CSV table of C-alpha atoms in Angstrom, one decimal:
chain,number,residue,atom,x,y,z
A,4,UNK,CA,0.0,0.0,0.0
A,5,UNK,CA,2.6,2.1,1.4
A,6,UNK,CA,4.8,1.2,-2.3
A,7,UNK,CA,2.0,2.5,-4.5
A,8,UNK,CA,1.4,5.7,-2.6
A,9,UNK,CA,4.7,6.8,-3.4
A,10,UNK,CA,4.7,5.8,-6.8
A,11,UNK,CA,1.5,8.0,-7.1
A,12,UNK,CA,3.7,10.9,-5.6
A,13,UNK,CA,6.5,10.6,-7.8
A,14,UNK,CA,4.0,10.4,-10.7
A,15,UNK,CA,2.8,13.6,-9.9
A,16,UNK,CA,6.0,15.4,-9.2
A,17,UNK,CA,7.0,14.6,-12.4
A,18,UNK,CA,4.0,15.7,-13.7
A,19,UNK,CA,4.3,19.1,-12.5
A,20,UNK,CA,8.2,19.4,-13.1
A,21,UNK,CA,7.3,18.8,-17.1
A,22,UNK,CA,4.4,21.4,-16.9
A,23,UNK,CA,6.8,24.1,-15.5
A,24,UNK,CA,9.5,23.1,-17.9
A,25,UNK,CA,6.7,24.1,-20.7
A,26,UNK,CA,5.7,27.0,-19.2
A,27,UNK,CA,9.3,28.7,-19.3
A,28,UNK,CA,9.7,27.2,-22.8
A,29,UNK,CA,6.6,29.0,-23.7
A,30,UNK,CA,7.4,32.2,-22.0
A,31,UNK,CA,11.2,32.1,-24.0
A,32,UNK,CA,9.2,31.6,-27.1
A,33,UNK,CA,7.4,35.1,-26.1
A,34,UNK,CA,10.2,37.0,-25.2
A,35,UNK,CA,11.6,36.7,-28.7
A,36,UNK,CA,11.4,40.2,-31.0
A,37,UNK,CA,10.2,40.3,-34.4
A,38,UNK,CA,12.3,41.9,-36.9
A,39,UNK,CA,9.7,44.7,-37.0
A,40,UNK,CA,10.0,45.4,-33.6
A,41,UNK,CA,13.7,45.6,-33.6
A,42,UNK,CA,13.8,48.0,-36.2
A,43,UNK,CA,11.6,50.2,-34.8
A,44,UNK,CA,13.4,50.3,-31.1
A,45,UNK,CA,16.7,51.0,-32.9
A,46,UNK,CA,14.7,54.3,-35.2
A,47,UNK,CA,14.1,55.8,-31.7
A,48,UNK,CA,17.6,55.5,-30.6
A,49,UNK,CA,18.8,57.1,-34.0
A,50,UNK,CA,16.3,59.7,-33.4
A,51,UNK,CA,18.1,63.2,-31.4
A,52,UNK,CA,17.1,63.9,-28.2
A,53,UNK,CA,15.0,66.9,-28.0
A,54,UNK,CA,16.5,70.5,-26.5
A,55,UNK,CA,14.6,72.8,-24.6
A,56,UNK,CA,14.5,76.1,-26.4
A,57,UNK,CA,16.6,78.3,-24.7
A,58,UNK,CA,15.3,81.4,-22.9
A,59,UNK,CA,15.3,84.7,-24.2
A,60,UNK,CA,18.3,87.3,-22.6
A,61,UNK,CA,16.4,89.5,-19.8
A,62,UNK,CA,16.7,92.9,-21.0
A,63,UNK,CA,17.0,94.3,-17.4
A,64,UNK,CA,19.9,92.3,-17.3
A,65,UNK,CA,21.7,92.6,-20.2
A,66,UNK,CA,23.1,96.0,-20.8
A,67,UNK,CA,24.2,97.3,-24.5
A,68,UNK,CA,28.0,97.4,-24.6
A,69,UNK,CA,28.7,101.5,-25.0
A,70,UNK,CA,29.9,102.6,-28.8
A,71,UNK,CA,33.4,103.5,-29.2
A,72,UNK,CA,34.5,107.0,-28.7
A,73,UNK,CA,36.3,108.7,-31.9
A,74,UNK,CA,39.3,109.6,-30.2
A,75,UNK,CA,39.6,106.4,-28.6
A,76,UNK,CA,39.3,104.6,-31.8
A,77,UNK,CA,42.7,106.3,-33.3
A,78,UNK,CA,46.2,104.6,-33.2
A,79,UNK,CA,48.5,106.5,-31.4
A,80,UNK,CA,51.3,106.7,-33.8
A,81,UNK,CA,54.2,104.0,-34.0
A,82,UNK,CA,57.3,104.3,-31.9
A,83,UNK,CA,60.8,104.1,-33.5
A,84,UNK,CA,62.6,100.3,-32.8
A,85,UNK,CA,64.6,102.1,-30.0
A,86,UNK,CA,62.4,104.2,-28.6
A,87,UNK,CA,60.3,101.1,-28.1
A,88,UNK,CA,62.9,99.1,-27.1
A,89,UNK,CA,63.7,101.5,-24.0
A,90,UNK,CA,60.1,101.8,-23.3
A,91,UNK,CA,60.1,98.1,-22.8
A,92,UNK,CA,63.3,97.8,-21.1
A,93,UNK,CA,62.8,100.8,-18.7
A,94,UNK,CA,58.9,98.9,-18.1
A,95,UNK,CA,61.3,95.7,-17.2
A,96,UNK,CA,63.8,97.7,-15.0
A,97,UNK,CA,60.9,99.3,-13.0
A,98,UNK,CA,59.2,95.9,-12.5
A,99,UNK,CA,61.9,94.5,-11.1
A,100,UNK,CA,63.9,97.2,-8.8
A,101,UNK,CA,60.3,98.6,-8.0
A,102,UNK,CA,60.2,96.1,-4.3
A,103,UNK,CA,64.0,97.1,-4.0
A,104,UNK,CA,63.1,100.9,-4.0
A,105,UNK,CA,60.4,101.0,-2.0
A,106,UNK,CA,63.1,98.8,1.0
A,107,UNK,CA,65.9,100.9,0.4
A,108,UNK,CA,63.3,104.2,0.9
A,109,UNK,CA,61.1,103.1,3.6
A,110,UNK,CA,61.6,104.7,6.9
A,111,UNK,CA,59.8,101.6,8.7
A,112,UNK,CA,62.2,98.8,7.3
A,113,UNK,CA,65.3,101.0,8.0
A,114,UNK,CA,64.0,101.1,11.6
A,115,UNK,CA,63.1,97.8,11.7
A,116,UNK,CA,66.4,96.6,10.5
A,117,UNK,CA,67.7,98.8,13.7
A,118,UNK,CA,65.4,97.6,15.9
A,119,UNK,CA,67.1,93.7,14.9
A,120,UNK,CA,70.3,94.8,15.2
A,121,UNK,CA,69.1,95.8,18.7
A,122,UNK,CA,67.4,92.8,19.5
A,123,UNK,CA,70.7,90.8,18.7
A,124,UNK,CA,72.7,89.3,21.8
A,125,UNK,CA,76.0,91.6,22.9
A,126,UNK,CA,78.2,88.3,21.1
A,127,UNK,CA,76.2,88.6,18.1
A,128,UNK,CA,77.6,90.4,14.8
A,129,UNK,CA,75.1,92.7,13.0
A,130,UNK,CA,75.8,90.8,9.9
A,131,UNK,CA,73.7,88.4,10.9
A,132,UNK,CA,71.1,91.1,9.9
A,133,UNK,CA,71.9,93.0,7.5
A,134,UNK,CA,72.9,90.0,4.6
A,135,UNK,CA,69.6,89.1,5.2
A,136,UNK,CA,68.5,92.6,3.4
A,137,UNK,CA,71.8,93.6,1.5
A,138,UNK,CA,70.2,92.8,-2.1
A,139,UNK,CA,67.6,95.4,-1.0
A,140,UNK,CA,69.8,97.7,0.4
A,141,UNK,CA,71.4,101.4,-1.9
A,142,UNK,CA,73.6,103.4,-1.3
A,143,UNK,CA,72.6,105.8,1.8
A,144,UNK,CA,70.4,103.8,3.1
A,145,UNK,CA,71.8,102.8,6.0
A,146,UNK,CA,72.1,106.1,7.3
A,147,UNK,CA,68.7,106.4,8.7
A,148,UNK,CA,69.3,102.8,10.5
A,149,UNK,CA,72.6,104.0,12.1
A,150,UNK,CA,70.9,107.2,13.2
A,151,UNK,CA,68.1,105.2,15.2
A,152,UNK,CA,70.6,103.1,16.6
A,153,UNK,CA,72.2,106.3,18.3
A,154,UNK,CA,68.8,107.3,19.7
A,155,UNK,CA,68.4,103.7,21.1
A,156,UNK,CA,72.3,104.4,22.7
A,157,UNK,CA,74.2,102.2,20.4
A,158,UNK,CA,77.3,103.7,19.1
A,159,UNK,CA,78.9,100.6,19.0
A,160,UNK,CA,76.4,98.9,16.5
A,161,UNK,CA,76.5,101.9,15.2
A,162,UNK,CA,79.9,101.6,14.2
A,163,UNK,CA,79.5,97.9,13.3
A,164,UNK,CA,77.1,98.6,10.6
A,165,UNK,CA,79.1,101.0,8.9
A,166,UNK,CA,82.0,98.4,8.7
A,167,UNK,CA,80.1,96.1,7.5
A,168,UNK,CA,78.8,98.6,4.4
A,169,UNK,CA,82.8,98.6,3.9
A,170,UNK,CA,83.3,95.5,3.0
A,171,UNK,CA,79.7,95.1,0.7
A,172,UNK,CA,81.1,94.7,-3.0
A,173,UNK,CA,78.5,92.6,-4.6
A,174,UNK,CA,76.2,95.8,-3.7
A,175,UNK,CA,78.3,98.4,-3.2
A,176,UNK,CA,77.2,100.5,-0.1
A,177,UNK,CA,80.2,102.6,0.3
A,178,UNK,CA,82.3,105.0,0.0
A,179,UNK,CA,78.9,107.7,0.7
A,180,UNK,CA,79.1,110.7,2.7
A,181,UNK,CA,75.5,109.9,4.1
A,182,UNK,CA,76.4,106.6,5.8
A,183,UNK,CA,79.7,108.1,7.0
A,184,UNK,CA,78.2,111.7,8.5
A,185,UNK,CA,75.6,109.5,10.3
A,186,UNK,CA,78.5,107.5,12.3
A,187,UNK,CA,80.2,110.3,13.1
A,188,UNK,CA,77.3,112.3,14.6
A,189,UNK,CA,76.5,109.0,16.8
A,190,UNK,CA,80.2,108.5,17.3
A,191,UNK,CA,80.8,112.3,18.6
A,192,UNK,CA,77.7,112.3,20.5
A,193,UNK,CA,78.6,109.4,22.7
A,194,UNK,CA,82.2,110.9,23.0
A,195,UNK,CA,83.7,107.8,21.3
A,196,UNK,CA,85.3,110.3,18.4
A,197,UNK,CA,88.7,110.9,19.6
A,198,UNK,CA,89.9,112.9,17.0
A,199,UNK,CA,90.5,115.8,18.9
A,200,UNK,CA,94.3,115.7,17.8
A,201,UNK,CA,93.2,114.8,14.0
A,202,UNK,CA,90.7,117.6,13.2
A,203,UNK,CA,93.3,120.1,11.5
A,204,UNK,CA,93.9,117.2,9.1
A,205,UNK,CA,90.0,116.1,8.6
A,206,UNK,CA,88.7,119.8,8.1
A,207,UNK,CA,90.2,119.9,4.1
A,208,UNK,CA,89.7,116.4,3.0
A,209,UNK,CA,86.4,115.6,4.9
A,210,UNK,CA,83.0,116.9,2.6
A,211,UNK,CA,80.2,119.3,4.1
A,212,UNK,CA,78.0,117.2,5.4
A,213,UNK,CA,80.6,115.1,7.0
A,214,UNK,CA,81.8,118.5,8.9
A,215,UNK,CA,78.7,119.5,10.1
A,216,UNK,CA,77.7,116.5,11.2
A,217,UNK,CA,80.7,116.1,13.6
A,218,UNK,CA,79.4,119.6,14.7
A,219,UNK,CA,76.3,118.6,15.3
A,220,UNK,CA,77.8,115.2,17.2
A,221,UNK,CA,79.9,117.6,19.5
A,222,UNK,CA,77.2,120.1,20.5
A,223,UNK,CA,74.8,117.5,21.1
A,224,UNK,CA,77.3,115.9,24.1
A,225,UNK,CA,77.7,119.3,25.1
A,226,UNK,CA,81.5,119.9,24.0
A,227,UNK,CA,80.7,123.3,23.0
A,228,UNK,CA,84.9,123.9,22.7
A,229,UNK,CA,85.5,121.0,20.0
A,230,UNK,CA,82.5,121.8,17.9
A,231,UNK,CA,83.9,125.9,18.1
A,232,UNK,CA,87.4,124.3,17.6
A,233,UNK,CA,86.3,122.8,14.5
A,234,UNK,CA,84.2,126.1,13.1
A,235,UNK,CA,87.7,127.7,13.3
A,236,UNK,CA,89.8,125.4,11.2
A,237,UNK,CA,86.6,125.2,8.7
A,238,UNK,CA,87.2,129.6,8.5
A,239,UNK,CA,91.0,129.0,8.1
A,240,UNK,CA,90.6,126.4,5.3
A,241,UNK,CA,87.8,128.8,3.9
A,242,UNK,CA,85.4,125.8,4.4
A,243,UNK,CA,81.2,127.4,4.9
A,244,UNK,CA,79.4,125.3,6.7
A,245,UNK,CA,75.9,125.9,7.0
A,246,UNK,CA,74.0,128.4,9.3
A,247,UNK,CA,72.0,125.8,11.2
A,248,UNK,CA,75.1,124.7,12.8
A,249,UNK,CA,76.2,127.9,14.0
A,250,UNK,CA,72.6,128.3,15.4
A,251,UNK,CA,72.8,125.2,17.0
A,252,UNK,CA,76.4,125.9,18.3
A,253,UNK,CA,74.8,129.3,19.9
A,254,UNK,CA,71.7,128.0,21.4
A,255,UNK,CA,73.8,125.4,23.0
A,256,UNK,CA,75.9,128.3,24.3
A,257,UNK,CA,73.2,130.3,25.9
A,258,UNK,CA,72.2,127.9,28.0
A,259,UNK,CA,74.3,129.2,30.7
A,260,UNK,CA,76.4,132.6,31.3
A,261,UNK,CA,79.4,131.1,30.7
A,262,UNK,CA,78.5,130.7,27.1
A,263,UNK,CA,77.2,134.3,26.5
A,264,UNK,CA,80.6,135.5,25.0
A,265,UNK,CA,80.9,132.8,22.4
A,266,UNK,CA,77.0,133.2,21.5
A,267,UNK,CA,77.7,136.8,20.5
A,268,UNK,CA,81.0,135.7,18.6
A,269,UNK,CA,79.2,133.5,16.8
A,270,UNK,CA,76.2,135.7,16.1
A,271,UNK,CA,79.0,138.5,14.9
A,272,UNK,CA,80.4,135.8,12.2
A,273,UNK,CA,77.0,134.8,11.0
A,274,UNK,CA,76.1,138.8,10.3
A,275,UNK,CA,79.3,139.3,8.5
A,276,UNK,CA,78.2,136.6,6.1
A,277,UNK,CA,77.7,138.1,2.5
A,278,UNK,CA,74.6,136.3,1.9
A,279,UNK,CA,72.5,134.8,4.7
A,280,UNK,CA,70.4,131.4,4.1
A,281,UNK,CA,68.2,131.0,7.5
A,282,UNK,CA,65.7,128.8,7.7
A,283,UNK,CA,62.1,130.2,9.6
A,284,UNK,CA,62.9,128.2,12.3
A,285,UNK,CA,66.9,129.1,12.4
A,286,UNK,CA,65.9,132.7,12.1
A,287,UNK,CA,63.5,132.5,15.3
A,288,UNK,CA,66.2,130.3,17.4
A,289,UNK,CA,68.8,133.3,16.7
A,290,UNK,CA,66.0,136.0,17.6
A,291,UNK,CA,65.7,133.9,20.5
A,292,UNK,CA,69.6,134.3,21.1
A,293,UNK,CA,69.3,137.9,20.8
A,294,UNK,CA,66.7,138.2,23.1
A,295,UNK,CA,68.8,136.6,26.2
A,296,UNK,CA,72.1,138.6,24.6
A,297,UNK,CA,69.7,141.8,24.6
A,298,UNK,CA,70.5,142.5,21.7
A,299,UNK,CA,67.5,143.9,20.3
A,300,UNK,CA,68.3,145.6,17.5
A,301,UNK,CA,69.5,142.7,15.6
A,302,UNK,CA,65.9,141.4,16.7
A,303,UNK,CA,63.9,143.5,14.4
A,304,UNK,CA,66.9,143.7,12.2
A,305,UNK,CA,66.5,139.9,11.4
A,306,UNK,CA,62.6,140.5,11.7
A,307,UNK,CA,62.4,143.1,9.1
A,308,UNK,CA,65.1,141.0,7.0
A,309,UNK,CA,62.7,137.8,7.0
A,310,UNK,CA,59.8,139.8,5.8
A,311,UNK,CA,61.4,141.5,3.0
A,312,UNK,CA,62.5,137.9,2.0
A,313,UNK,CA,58.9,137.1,1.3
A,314,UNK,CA,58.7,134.9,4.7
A,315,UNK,CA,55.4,134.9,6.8
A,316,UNK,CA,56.2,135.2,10.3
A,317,UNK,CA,54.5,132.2,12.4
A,318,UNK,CA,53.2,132.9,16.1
A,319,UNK,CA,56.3,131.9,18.0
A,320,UNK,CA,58.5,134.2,15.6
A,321,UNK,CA,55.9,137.2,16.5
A,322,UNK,CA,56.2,135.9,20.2
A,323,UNK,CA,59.6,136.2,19.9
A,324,UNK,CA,60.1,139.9,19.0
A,325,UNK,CA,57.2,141.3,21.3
A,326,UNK,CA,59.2,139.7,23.7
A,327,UNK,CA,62.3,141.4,22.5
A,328,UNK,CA,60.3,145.0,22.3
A,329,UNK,CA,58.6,144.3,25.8
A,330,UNK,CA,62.4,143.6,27.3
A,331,UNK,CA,63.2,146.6,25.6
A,332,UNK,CA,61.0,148.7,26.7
A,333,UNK,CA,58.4,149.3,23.6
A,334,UNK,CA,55.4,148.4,24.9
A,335,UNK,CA,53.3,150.2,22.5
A,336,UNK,CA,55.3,148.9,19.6
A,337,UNK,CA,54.9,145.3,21.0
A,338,UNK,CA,51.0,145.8,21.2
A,339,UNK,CA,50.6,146.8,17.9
A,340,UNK,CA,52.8,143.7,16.8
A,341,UNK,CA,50.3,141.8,19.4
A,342,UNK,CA,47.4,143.0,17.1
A,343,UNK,CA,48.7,141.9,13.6
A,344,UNK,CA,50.0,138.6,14.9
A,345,UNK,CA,46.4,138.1,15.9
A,346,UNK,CA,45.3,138.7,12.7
A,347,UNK,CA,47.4,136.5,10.7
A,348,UNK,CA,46.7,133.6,13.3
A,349,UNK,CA,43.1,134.0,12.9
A,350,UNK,CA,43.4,134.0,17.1
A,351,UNK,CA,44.5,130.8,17.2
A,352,UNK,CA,47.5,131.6,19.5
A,353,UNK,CA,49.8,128.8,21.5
A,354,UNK,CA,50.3,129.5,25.3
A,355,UNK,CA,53.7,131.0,25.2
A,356,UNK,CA,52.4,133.9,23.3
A,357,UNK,CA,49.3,134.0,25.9
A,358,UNK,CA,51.9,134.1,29.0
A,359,UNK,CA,54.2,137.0,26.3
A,360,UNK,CA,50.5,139.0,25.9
A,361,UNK,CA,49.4,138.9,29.4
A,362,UNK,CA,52.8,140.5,30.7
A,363,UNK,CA,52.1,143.1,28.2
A,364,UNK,CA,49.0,143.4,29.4
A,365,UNK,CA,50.4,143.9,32.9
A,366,UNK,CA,53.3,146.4,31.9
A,367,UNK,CA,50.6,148.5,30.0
A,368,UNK,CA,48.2,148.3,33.1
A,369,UNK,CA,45.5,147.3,31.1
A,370,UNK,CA,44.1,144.8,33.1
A,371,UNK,CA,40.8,144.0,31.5
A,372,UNK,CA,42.7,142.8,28.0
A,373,UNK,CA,44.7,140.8,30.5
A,374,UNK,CA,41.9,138.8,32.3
A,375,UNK,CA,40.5,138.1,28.9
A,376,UNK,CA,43.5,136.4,27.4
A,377,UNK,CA,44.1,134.9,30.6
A,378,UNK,CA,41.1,133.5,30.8
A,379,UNK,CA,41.4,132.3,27.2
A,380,UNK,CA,44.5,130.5,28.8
């Protein structure tokens, strides 16, 4: 029983396996394309694909470009071969030493490069510095670097970096009087210039600048005798120097007693000058001089030399000579010289000329113009 039940199952296994066999047999037979079919699959893939039309430009958007201008339009006419050939060659030049010019000109990299040099420790050489900048570096360059380095109190680096501008020859940086007249100045300043025995033999082979800058050096340490002591030998080798340094020389003079008698020397050898150059502020600083010498003629002297000049007097120069007329007893003269200076300043006065107008005020008794510039004080 058992034997013919499985035969019956077997039976119908096999059955069902043939059916699904013709099933997939039939359903291969439907998959299969006509040539029809095929041809007309393959027309649609030869067939472009269809754009979208593109949109129209906005006309907000879109601005007309503007018509040429008739001079605009013309050809300049053609440069000769070498005159273009400079052009281009000067555009090169430019291009390239443009970065350099604007280092070997710019007061804050020359500063900077002192303020490394500072910044360096005491065994350290300042070359370690400057060959990082030397392909930027002209000649006179340096001079502003060595002259911060004296106001930061450092002869000696001072001194270094113009040694090591000697011995530059990729980039020449020396011989130049600039770099020199700086050293000396910071040199002589922080009395580490002994040439007290050498100046007879620096005053005719050393230039101008160099000169008065060892001037300058000297009065500024207060050695008022070297810096006269060099004047002299500059008037027996018929060397001028300019007037600044005399003014300097007798402002630094005056500033005790002692140094009256070689102010008024000096002031004597700048009037026999055959032509006088003084700056505005020179020309005040000696009216100044004057003042304290009371000498007041050569006050309105200089006064009445700097206006026919062409100069404009400023407020302290004005200060200056009512001053001189009040010492001197011209209190009228100085009020009238009160009233144009106010004036010309448009009454905007500084306070030394308000302390010079209120003992006017007082010498003239007139009290109420006094308590109103002193209250404008």
């Amino acid at each position: 029983m058992e034997l013919e039940v499985m035969d019956r199952n077997e039976q119908t296994y096999h059955e069902n396996s043939s059916a699904s066999e013709d099933e997939d047999d039939d359903e291969e037979e439907a998959v299969e394309w006509s040539k029809d079919e095929l041809d007309a699959i393959s027309a649609l893939f030869d067939r472009p694909m269809r754009q979208k039309p593109p949109k129209p430009p906005n006309p907000v958007r879109q601005r007309p470009l503007p018509l040429p201008l008739p001079h605009k339009t013309r050809l300049p006419n053609a440069p000769a071969p070498k005159q273009h050939i400079r052009l281009a060659a000067r555009a090169a030049l430019s291009s390239r030493s443009s970065f350099s010019d604007q280092v070997c000109k710019n007061p804050e990299v020359l500063i900077g490069i002192a303020r490394e040099i500072a910044a360096l420790p005491p065994e350290s050489d300042v070359s370690i510095v400057l060959d990082r900048w030397v392909r930027f570096l002209r000649k006179g360059s340096l001079s502003m670097t060595i002259r911060e380095l004296g106001h930061m109190g450092l002869p000696e680096r001072a001194l270094q970096t113009l040694c090591w501008a000697q011995r530059q020859t990729v980039v020449p940086l020396f011989p130049d009087d600039r770099i020199l007249a700086s050293t000396i100045e910071v040199l002589a300043r922080f009395d580490q210039l002994k040439m007290e025995d050498a100046l007879e033999q620096c005053v005719p082979s050393a230039s101008r600048a160099v000169l008065e800058a060892m001037v300058s050096g000297f009065i500024r340490a207060g050695k008022v005798g070297l810096a006269r002591k060099l004047l002299e030998f500059a008037t027996i080798n018929k060397r001028t120097l300019s007037p600044s340094v005399h003014v300097k020389l007798m402002l630094e003079a005056v500033r005790t007693p002692e140094g009256y008698g070689l102010a008024a020397a000096l002031l004597d050898e700048l009037g026999e000058r055959p032509e006088l150059h003084l700056r505005q502020q020179d020309c005040t600083a000696v009216m100044k001089v004057c003042v304290k010498l009371r000498r007041y003629a050569a006050v309105e002297s200089l006064f009445g030399w700097f206006r026919d000049t062409g100069g404009r007097p400023t407020v302290v120069m004005y200060t200056a000579v009512i001053h001189s007329r009040c010492r001197d007893g011209r209190h009228r003269e100085a009020l009238s010289l009160a009233w144009e200076m106010e004036r010309h300043a448009g009454g905007l006065l500084d306070l030394p000329a308000y302390r010079v107008l209120v003992k006017l005020c007082v010498a003239l008794r007139d009290h109420e113009r006094g308590v109103r510039y002193l209250a404008t004080d």
